[in-house]
């Protein structure tokens, strides 16, 4: 007898519809899975067999063939356990076959017959709805995630026995609870930061214009603390953005059990030993999202920028420019969104104390120069803002916190972002060189100052454009429609400075 | 006397090998410090006995030197620059590229650290420019920092300069100065080394190198020296020789880059307030120029190298230097300097202004519309220290944003520069009128 259930296979962030066909026929007892499954899919046989026995079902001792069409789509993971088990139940006549009409199912089976959560359920739900599915059956722990998709009936079960009872009409299943949000991670507030007026201002500008930021300073100056606070200055995610973020976390398997919609902007801080695959995504057969995608719509923080491998730094160019990464692997090629804001931090020299008022730097000029060369040029070009962070003096520490709270700054940031969007449709950081002049509208005085800066400060063409973008954001924060001289002045104060004072050519 | 047979002679050596070839082979032997070998030779050691089996064939070394455009000089050779001022420990040979260096009396060494402040480097540069304008050759060590500024200043002033290296003439060290070295070569400057071609710049090479800088110069001006600085060894070498003058550019007691200079001054070195102080210390004949005995001496010294190709080039280089010195008109040259000294002796503030304009400090007019904040910030930077925004904030009491905009103003006007390490002064304001330069708080 033949039974059919629908399920999905996750490729990248997108779930593709996959059928599950189970046939029980005459022949020696055997079980065969066909249709491009990976090891985890093949191991479904053993898990299902144990789960059947432990749930009190008789194992059909006949020739069992399981097919997962389309056969050319690669399939990965343990989410096929549940649909295959349901197919077997129906094929063995343990549940009525009509109950499987329009039923979609994903989930992993434990040997005891319990259902375990799987990754990518949000994508599965979107695929099921699009394909006109009637009901999506998921493990109970994935129910909150699945119910984020409107206009789709979802049901959550705890065990295979509950599933069979439900299919026979003998019991009901746990209905989805009210729409839930993932518990918001504690977002650090800017009000906790003592002193650091220049860095606070740079964070505000970065948030308002979507600018990437470079923090330079000795160890212990508070670079990480500042970077973490950028997230709290960004406007809250709208529902579509939150769905995107949730979907990525779900596909990466990082969405906890019972998690609902993730509304907090992500903050990712990969260690400097991260591999290229870990940073931009990868994997042997079907690529998984990397840190740049996990930071999508949030902040990617690279501490100790000089310690990251050159290939890792270079791999950031595509996501920084295009807002997504495309990865091609043997089994599939996928695109992951990766529109993050980059905050990088570096010591000014190998010992970290160059320019430190408290401790003398022990590095020779050549060491500083070599250190500077380790910072990837193409990456530095994409960091619009540069700010020196120094340790906070005792007086500021004693004075305690007292700066503005994140919420106050966030209101100004939101207003500036609205102004930028209504003018150009994108944050100022993403203005192309061609759009810059029209969008920035510098006054004659501002132009003159920029000209002088090119002459006297050796500002490069890229530095010039960075400065103009930043000045535009500064003007937006001030509510000015023109970029004036004092906006450019402030922007020039945030320009790149060479680590080595005798190597100004590399800076600006 | 025939040289004694070395214990383990290199293949090329025989009792018939001329002394000069033996010495060239010895000079090119990698390993022992040339100053140590020279001391042993001076103590009576036989050159051949010092040869090692690995001592290279002098014929090959000579061919390599010819390719480099360099030559091998021995004491007593025409053009040997250390005849009147033998260093201690002695110098047994020199590898020379470019025209022969002028007599010590017409040369001034400008030395200082690699990490000297921008202001002190600018001081070295303007001093060297002034000396070059007076027809004086500037000797230094070719390092980054003060040395590079001194050589660069000499070229800016159209003068000649001598680079005394701590490595082989063909070793590109420091890499950062290669462009400068090319300029020096094109301008007819001289490169000297005790080390054979190919010798690497080992740390042990630099102290012995400093004694040569001192020996080649009638005066050593220490522009910057921390307490443990190598520049002090150059000054000591000049002092111990007895003939050389030691001069030092002073600084505030808390200025680390001036600690060595201030020590030297306390111990009797001549304090340098401007170019005039240096020229005065040299005690040159009244009127410099191509026609004076001093000028002739330069030409004679330079025009007597070993190989035949060099005299023309050397003579030309000296002529260019002298020609510019005369063409530039007052206030260059020793005569003019004396005039300035008299004016200063007679007058008050005006004299001081003239003196500072005379070339020591990198001064420039203060822009008319400059802000008060810029003036305060430059005041805080005036002793040459590099200061970050946080320190400038503490020193001036200005808000950080105001400090940053004041720095931008100073940068655009050419008075300061910024790097990740902090801001530093490049120049100080010069105002002949009533309002003086800003003072440090």
Short mmCIF file of N, CA, C and O in Angstrom, two decimals, chain B residues 173-274:
data_model
loop_
_atom_site.label_atom_id
_atom_site.label_comp_id
_atom_site.label_asym_id
_atom_site.label_seq_id
_atom_site.Cartn_x
_atom_site.Cartn_y
_atom_site.Cartn_z
N UNK B 173 68.68 49.66 3.56
CA UNK B 173 68.20 49.81 4.93
C UNK B 173 68.42 51.23 5.39
O UNK B 173 69.49 51.78 5.16
N UNK B 174 67.49 51.87 6.06
CA UNK B 174 66.12 51.39 6.24
C UNK B 174 65.32 51.52 4.94
O UNK B 174 65.51 52.47 4.19
N UNK B 175 64.46 50.55 4.76
CA UNK B 175 63.68 50.50 3.53
C UNK B 175 62.93 51.80 3.27
O UNK B 175 62.77 52.26 2.17
N UNK B 176 62.45 52.40 4.36
CA UNK B 176 61.62 53.58 4.23
C UNK B 176 62.38 54.77 3.64
O UNK B 176 61.81 55.71 3.13
N UNK B 177 63.72 54.72 3.75
CA UNK B 177 64.50 55.86 3.27
C UNK B 177 65.05 55.67 1.87
O UNK B 177 65.86 56.47 1.41
N UNK B 178 64.63 54.62 1.18
CA UNK B 178 65.22 54.34 -0.13
C UNK B 178 65.01 55.48 -1.12
O UNK B 178 65.89 55.81 -1.90
N UNK B 179 63.83 56.09 -1.03
CA UNK B 179 63.55 57.20 -1.94
C UNK B 179 64.49 58.38 -1.64
O UNK B 179 65.05 58.99 -2.55
N UNK B 180 64.67 58.62 -0.34
CA UNK B 180 65.57 59.69 0.09
C UNK B 180 67.00 59.40 -0.39
O UNK B 180 67.69 60.29 -0.91
N UNK B 181 67.44 58.13 -0.25
CA UNK B 181 68.80 57.76 -0.65
C UNK B 181 68.99 57.99 -2.15
O UNK B 181 70.06 58.42 -2.60
N UNK B 182 67.95 57.70 -2.90
CA UNK B 182 68.04 57.92 -4.35
C UNK B 182 68.22 59.41 -4.64
O UNK B 182 69.05 59.80 -5.46
N UNK B 183 67.46 60.22 -3.91
CA UNK B 183 67.59 61.68 -4.08
C UNK B 183 69.00 62.12 -3.72
O UNK B 183 69.60 62.97 -4.41
N UNK B 184 69.52 61.57 -2.63
CA UNK B 184 70.87 61.96 -2.19
C UNK B 184 71.89 61.59 -3.26
O UNK B 184 72.77 62.37 -3.62
N UNK B 185 71.72 60.37 -3.81
CA UNK B 185 72.64 59.91 -4.84
C UNK B 185 72.59 60.83 -6.06
O UNK B 185 73.62 61.24 -6.61
N UNK B 186 71.34 61.18 -6.44
CA UNK B 186 71.19 62.04 -7.62
C UNK B 186 71.75 63.43 -7.38
O UNK B 186 72.23 64.09 -8.29
N UNK B 187 71.67 63.89 -6.11
CA UNK B 187 72.16 65.23 -5.80
C UNK B 187 73.67 65.23 -5.55
O UNK B 187 74.23 66.25 -5.18
N UNK B 188 74.33 64.08 -5.72
CA UNK B 188 75.77 64.05 -5.54
C UNK B 188 76.21 63.89 -4.10
O UNK B 188 77.29 64.33 -3.71
N UNK B 189 75.37 63.28 -3.28
CA UNK B 189 75.73 63.02 -1.90
C UNK B 189 76.66 61.82 -1.80
O UNK B 189 76.88 61.10 -2.78
N UNK B 190 77.19 61.61 -0.60
CA UNK B 190 78.17 60.54 -0.39
C UNK B 190 77.62 59.50 0.59
O UNK B 190 76.94 59.86 1.55
N UNK B 191 77.90 58.23 0.30
CA UNK B 191 77.57 57.15 1.23
C UNK B 191 78.86 56.52 1.70
O UNK B 191 79.73 56.20 0.89
N UNK B 192 78.98 56.33 3.00
CA UNK B 192 80.18 55.73 3.58
C UNK B 192 79.79 54.55 4.44
O UNK B 192 78.73 54.56 5.07
N UNK B 193 80.64 53.55 4.46
CA UNK B 193 80.43 52.45 5.40
C UNK B 193 81.75 51.76 5.67
O UNK B 193 82.61 51.68 4.80
N UNK B 194 81.89 51.27 6.89
CA UNK B 194 83.04 50.44 7.22
C UNK B 194 82.78 49.00 6.81
O UNK B 194 83.68 48.20 6.74
N UNK B 195 81.48 48.71 6.63
CA UNK B 195 81.08 47.33 6.38
C UNK B 195 81.12 47.01 4.89
O UNK B 195 80.83 47.88 4.06
N UNK B 196 81.45 45.78 4.56
CA UNK B 196 81.54 45.42 3.14
C UNK B 196 80.14 45.35 2.52
O UNK B 196 79.15 45.22 3.25
N UNK B 197 80.07 45.43 1.21
CA UNK B 197 78.78 45.27 0.54
C UNK B 197 78.12 43.97 1.01
O UNK B 197 78.79 42.96 1.21
N UNK B 198 76.82 44.05 1.21
CA UNK B 198 76.08 42.86 1.62
C UNK B 198 75.95 42.71 3.12
O UNK B 198 75.17 41.89 3.59
N UNK B 199 76.71 43.53 3.90
CA UNK B 199 76.63 43.38 5.36
C UNK B 199 75.26 43.83 5.85
O UNK B 199 74.76 44.88 5.43
N UNK B 200 74.68 43.03 6.73
CA UNK B 200 73.35 43.37 7.23
C UNK B 200 73.43 44.39 8.36
O UNK B 200 74.44 44.48 9.03
N UNK B 201 72.37 45.18 8.54
CA UNK B 201 72.39 46.23 9.58
C UNK B 201 72.19 45.64 10.97
O UNK B 201 71.10 45.66 11.50
N UNK B 202 73.23 45.10 11.56
CA UNK B 202 73.11 44.52 12.89
C UNK B 202 73.17 45.62 13.94
O UNK B 202 73.80 46.66 13.74
N UNK B 203 72.52 45.36 15.06
CA UNK B 203 72.46 46.37 16.13
C UNK B 203 73.87 46.77 16.57
O UNK B 203 74.13 47.93 16.87
N UNK B 204 74.79 45.80 16.57
CA UNK B 204 76.14 46.07 17.04
C UNK B 204 76.90 47.02 16.12
O UNK B 204 77.94 47.56 16.48
N UNK B 205 76.38 47.23 14.91
CA UNK B 205 77.09 48.09 13.95
C UNK B 205 76.95 49.57 14.25
O UNK B 205 77.72 50.39 13.76
N UNK B 206 75.90 49.93 15.01
CA UNK B 206 75.54 51.34 15.02
C UNK B 206 76.37 52.19 15.97
O UNK B 206 76.68 53.33 15.66
N UNK B 207 76.77 51.60 17.11
CA UNK B 207 77.62 52.40 18.00
C UNK B 207 78.96 52.71 17.33
O UNK B 207 79.38 53.87 17.30
N UNK B 208 79.68 51.72 16.74
CA UNK B 208 80.93 52.05 16.04
C UNK B 208 80.69 53.02 14.87
O UNK B 208 81.53 53.87 14.59
N UNK B 209 79.52 52.88 14.24
CA UNK B 209 79.20 53.78 13.13
C UNK B 209 79.17 55.23 13.62
O UNK B 209 79.64 56.15 12.95
N UNK B 210 78.62 55.42 14.84
CA UNK B 210 78.48 56.78 15.36
C UNK B 210 79.83 57.48 15.52
O UNK B 210 79.94 58.69 15.38
N UNK B 211 80.89 56.72 15.83
CA UNK B 211 82.21 57.36 16.01
C UNK B 211 82.68 57.93 14.68
O UNK B 211 83.39 58.94 14.64
N UNK B 212 82.29 57.28 13.56
CA UNK B 212 82.68 57.80 12.24
C UNK B 212 81.93 59.10 11.94
O UNK B 212 82.50 60.04 11.40
N UNK B 213 80.64 59.13 12.30
CA UNK B 213 79.87 60.37 12.08
C UNK B 213 80.56 61.50 12.81
O UNK B 213 80.76 62.60 12.27
N UNK B 214 80.96 61.24 14.06
CA UNK B 214 81.62 62.28 14.84
C UNK B 214 82.95 62.68 14.20
O UNK B 214 83.28 63.86 14.10
N UNK B 215 83.70 61.68 13.72
CA UNK B 215 85.03 61.96 13.17
C UNK B 215 84.95 62.74 11.86
O UNK B 215 85.87 63.48 11.52
N UNK B 216 83.87 62.57 11.15
CA UNK B 216 83.73 63.22 9.85
C UNK B 216 83.27 64.67 9.98
O UNK B 216 83.14 65.37 8.99
N UNK B 217 82.93 65.10 11.21
CA UNK B 217 82.26 66.39 11.37
C UNK B 217 83.03 67.30 12.31
O UNK B 217 83.57 66.85 13.32
N UNK B 218 83.01 68.57 11.97
CA UNK B 218 83.63 69.55 12.84
C UNK B 218 82.78 69.82 14.06
O UNK B 218 83.25 70.31 15.08
N UNK B 219 81.49 69.51 13.97
CA UNK B 219 80.59 69.71 15.10
C UNK B 219 79.48 68.69 15.02
O UNK B 219 79.08 68.30 13.93
N UNK B 220 79.03 68.28 16.18
CA UNK B 220 77.89 67.36 16.24
C UNK B 220 76.74 68.10 16.91
O UNK B 220 76.88 68.57 18.04
N UNK B 221 75.64 68.25 16.17
CA UNK B 221 74.46 68.88 16.76
C UNK B 221 73.48 67.78 17.12
O UNK B 221 72.98 67.07 16.25
N UNK B 222 73.23 67.65 18.41
CA UNK B 222 72.25 66.66 18.86
C UNK B 222 70.90 67.36 18.92
O UNK B 222 70.67 68.24 19.74
N UNK B 223 70.03 67.00 18.01
CA UNK B 223 68.73 67.67 17.92
C UNK B 223 67.73 67.02 18.86
O UNK B 223 66.84 67.65 19.41
N UNK B 224 67.91 65.72 19.02
CA UNK B 224 66.99 65.00 19.90
C UNK B 224 67.76 63.86 20.51
O UNK B 224 68.53 63.20 19.82
N UNK B 225 67.59 63.63 21.79
CA UNK B 225 68.23 62.48 22.42
C UNK B 225 67.53 62.18 23.73
O UNK B 225 67.49 63.01 24.63
N UNK B 226 66.95 61.02 23.80
CA UNK B 226 66.45 60.56 25.09
C UNK B 226 67.68 60.16 25.90
O UNK B 226 68.81 60.20 25.40
N UNK B 227 67.48 59.78 27.15
CA UNK B 227 68.64 59.55 28.03
C UNK B 227 69.53 58.41 27.56
O UNK B 227 70.73 58.45 27.72
N UNK B 228 68.94 57.37 26.95
CA UNK B 228 69.75 56.21 26.55
C UNK B 228 69.97 56.20 25.04
O UNK B 228 70.18 55.17 24.44
N UNK B 229 69.91 57.38 24.43
CA UNK B 229 69.91 57.45 22.98
C UNK B 229 71.29 57.19 22.37
O UNK B 229 72.33 57.52 22.95
N UNK B 230 71.29 56.60 21.19
CA UNK B 230 72.54 56.38 20.47
C UNK B 230 73.16 57.68 20.00
O UNK B 230 74.38 57.76 19.80
N UNK B 231 72.33 58.71 19.88
CA UNK B 231 72.87 60.01 19.46
C UNK B 231 73.90 60.50 20.47
O UNK B 231 74.84 61.21 20.12
N UNK B 232 73.70 60.13 21.73
CA UNK B 232 74.63 60.59 22.76
C UNK B 232 76.01 59.98 22.54
O UNK B 232 77.02 60.59 22.85
N UNK B 233 76.04 58.77 21.96
CA UNK B 233 77.35 58.14 21.73
C UNK B 233 78.09 58.90 20.64
O UNK B 233 79.31 59.02 20.68
N UNK B 234 77.34 59.41 19.66
CA UNK B 234 77.97 60.23 18.63
C UNK B 234 78.59 61.47 19.28
O UNK B 234 79.73 61.86 18.99
N UNK B 235 77.79 62.09 20.18
CA UNK B 235 78.28 63.30 20.84
C UNK B 235 79.51 62.98 21.69
O UNK B 235 80.50 63.71 21.66
N UNK B 236 79.44 61.86 22.41
CA UNK B 236 80.58 61.48 23.25
C UNK B 236 81.82 61.23 22.40
O UNK B 236 82.92 61.62 22.75
N UNK B 237 81.60 60.59 21.23
CA UNK B 237 82.73 60.33 20.35
C UNK B 237 83.36 61.64 19.90
O UNK B 237 84.59 61.77 19.86
N UNK B 238 82.51 62.61 19.60
CA UNK B 238 83.04 63.92 19.20
C UNK B 238 83.80 64.54 20.35
O UNK B 238 84.87 65.13 20.17
N UNK B 239 83.27 64.39 21.56
CA UNK B 239 83.90 64.98 22.73
C UNK B 239 85.22 64.33 23.05
O UNK B 239 86.21 65.01 23.30
N UNK B 240 85.26 63.00 22.98
CA UNK B 240 86.47 62.30 23.39
C UNK B 240 87.61 62.55 22.41
O UNK B 240 88.77 62.48 22.75
N UNK B 241 87.25 62.86 21.19
CA UNK B 241 88.28 63.11 20.20
C UNK B 241 88.97 64.43 20.48
O UNK B 241 90.07 64.70 20.03
N UNK B 242 88.22 65.34 21.16
CA UNK B 242 88.82 66.60 21.54
C UNK B 242 88.63 67.70 20.55
O UNK B 242 88.47 68.84 20.91
N UNK B 243 88.59 67.37 19.26
CA UNK B 243 88.52 68.42 18.25
C UNK B 243 87.09 68.84 17.99
O UNK B 243 86.78 70.00 17.80
N UNK B 244 86.18 67.87 17.99
CA UNK B 244 84.82 68.16 17.58
C UNK B 244 84.04 68.93 18.61
O UNK B 244 84.20 68.74 19.81
N UNK B 245 83.21 69.79 18.13
CA UNK B 245 82.31 70.55 18.99
C UNK B 245 81.07 69.73 19.27
O UNK B 245 80.60 69.00 18.40
N UNK B 246 80.52 69.87 20.46
CA UNK B 246 79.23 69.23 20.74
C UNK B 246 78.21 70.33 20.96
O UNK B 246 78.43 71.25 21.75
N UNK B 247 77.12 70.24 20.23
CA UNK B 247 76.04 71.20 20.37
C UNK B 247 74.75 70.43 20.60
O UNK B 247 74.60 69.30 20.13
N UNK B 248 73.83 71.06 21.29
CA UNK B 248 72.58 70.36 21.55
C UNK B 248 71.42 71.35 21.55
O UNK B 248 71.57 72.48 21.99
N UNK B 249 70.29 70.88 21.03
CA UNK B 249 69.08 71.71 21.02
C UNK B 249 68.34 71.40 22.32
O UNK B 249 67.96 70.26 22.57
N UNK B 250 68.15 72.41 23.16
CA UNK B 250 67.58 72.14 24.49
C UNK B 250 66.08 71.89 24.43
O UNK B 250 65.45 72.04 23.39
N UNK B 251 65.54 71.50 25.54
CA UNK B 251 64.10 71.32 25.66
C UNK B 251 63.69 71.48 27.09
O UNK B 251 64.53 71.64 27.98
N UNK B 252 62.40 71.42 27.31
CA UNK B 252 61.88 71.54 28.67
C UNK B 252 62.32 70.32 29.47
O UNK B 252 62.53 69.26 28.90
N UNK B 253 62.43 70.47 30.78
CA UNK B 253 62.89 69.35 31.60
C UNK B 253 62.01 68.12 31.47
O UNK B 253 62.47 67.00 31.67
N UNK B 254 60.73 68.30 31.17
CA UNK B 254 59.84 67.14 31.10
C UNK B 254 59.74 66.58 29.69
O UNK B 254 59.00 65.64 29.45
N UNK B 255 60.48 67.14 28.77
CA UNK B 255 60.45 66.67 27.40
C UNK B 255 61.45 65.52 27.27
O UNK B 255 62.65 65.72 27.34
N UNK B 256 60.93 64.29 27.14
CA UNK B 256 61.80 63.11 27.12
C UNK B 256 62.82 63.18 25.99
O UNK B 256 63.94 62.75 26.13
N UNK B 257 62.37 63.72 24.85
CA UNK B 257 63.26 63.79 23.68
C UNK B 257 64.38 64.80 23.88
O UNK B 257 65.29 64.89 23.05
N UNK B 258 64.32 65.58 24.95
CA UNK B 258 65.36 66.59 25.18
C UNK B 258 66.24 66.22 26.36
O UNK B 258 67.23 66.89 26.62
N UNK B 259 65.92 65.14 27.05
CA UNK B 259 66.64 64.82 28.29
C UNK B 259 68.14 64.66 28.02
O UNK B 259 68.97 65.21 28.75
N UNK B 260 68.47 63.93 26.96
CA UNK B 260 69.89 63.73 26.62
C UNK B 260 70.54 65.03 26.22
O UNK B 260 71.69 65.32 26.59
N UNK B 261 69.81 65.85 25.45
CA UNK B 261 70.34 67.15 25.01
C UNK B 261 70.62 68.03 26.21
O UNK B 261 71.69 68.65 26.33
N UNK B 262 69.68 68.09 27.13
CA UNK B 262 69.84 68.93 28.31
C UNK B 262 71.02 68.46 29.15
O UNK B 262 71.77 69.28 29.69
N UNK B 263 71.19 67.15 29.25
CA UNK B 263 72.35 66.60 29.97
C UNK B 263 73.64 67.08 29.34
O UNK B 263 74.59 67.48 30.04
N UNK B 264 73.68 66.99 28.00
CA UNK B 264 74.90 67.41 27.30
C UNK B 264 75.20 68.88 27.59
O UNK B 264 76.35 69.26 27.81
N UNK B 265 74.13 69.71 27.58
CA UNK B 265 74.33 71.14 27.80
C UNK B 265 74.85 71.38 29.20
O UNK B 265 75.77 72.16 29.43
N UNK B 266 74.27 70.66 30.18
CA UNK B 266 74.75 70.81 31.56
C UNK B 266 76.24 70.44 31.64
O UNK B 266 77.02 71.04 32.34
N UNK B 267 76.61 69.42 30.85
CA UNK B 267 78.01 68.97 30.88
C UNK B 267 78.92 69.79 29.99
O UNK B 267 80.06 69.40 29.74
N UNK B 268 78.40 70.89 29.43
CA UNK B 268 79.28 71.80 28.72
C UNK B 268 79.07 71.89 27.23
O UNK B 268 79.80 72.60 26.54
N UNK B 269 78.11 71.19 26.68
CA UNK B 269 77.85 71.30 25.25
C UNK B 269 77.29 72.69 24.95
O UNK B 269 76.72 73.35 25.82
N UNK B 270 77.47 73.11 23.71
CA UNK B 270 76.98 74.43 23.31
C UNK B 270 75.48 74.36 23.06
O UNK B 270 75.00 73.45 22.38
N UNK B 271 74.78 75.33 23.64
CA UNK B 271 73.34 75.36 23.48
C UNK B 271 72.98 75.94 22.11
O UNK B 271 73.54 76.95 21.70
N UNK B 272 72.08 75.29 21.42
CA UNK B 272 71.72 75.76 20.08
C UNK B 272 70.35 76.41 20.12
O UNK B 272 69.36 75.78 20.47
N UNK B 273 70.33 77.72 19.81
CA UNK B 273 69.06 78.42 19.72
C UNK B 273 68.67 78.62 18.27
O UNK B 273 67.52 78.87 17.95
N UNK B 274 69.64 78.54 17.40
CA UNK B 274 69.36 78.78 16.00
C UNK B 274 70.57 78.41 15.17
O UNK B 274 71.60 78.00 15.69
#
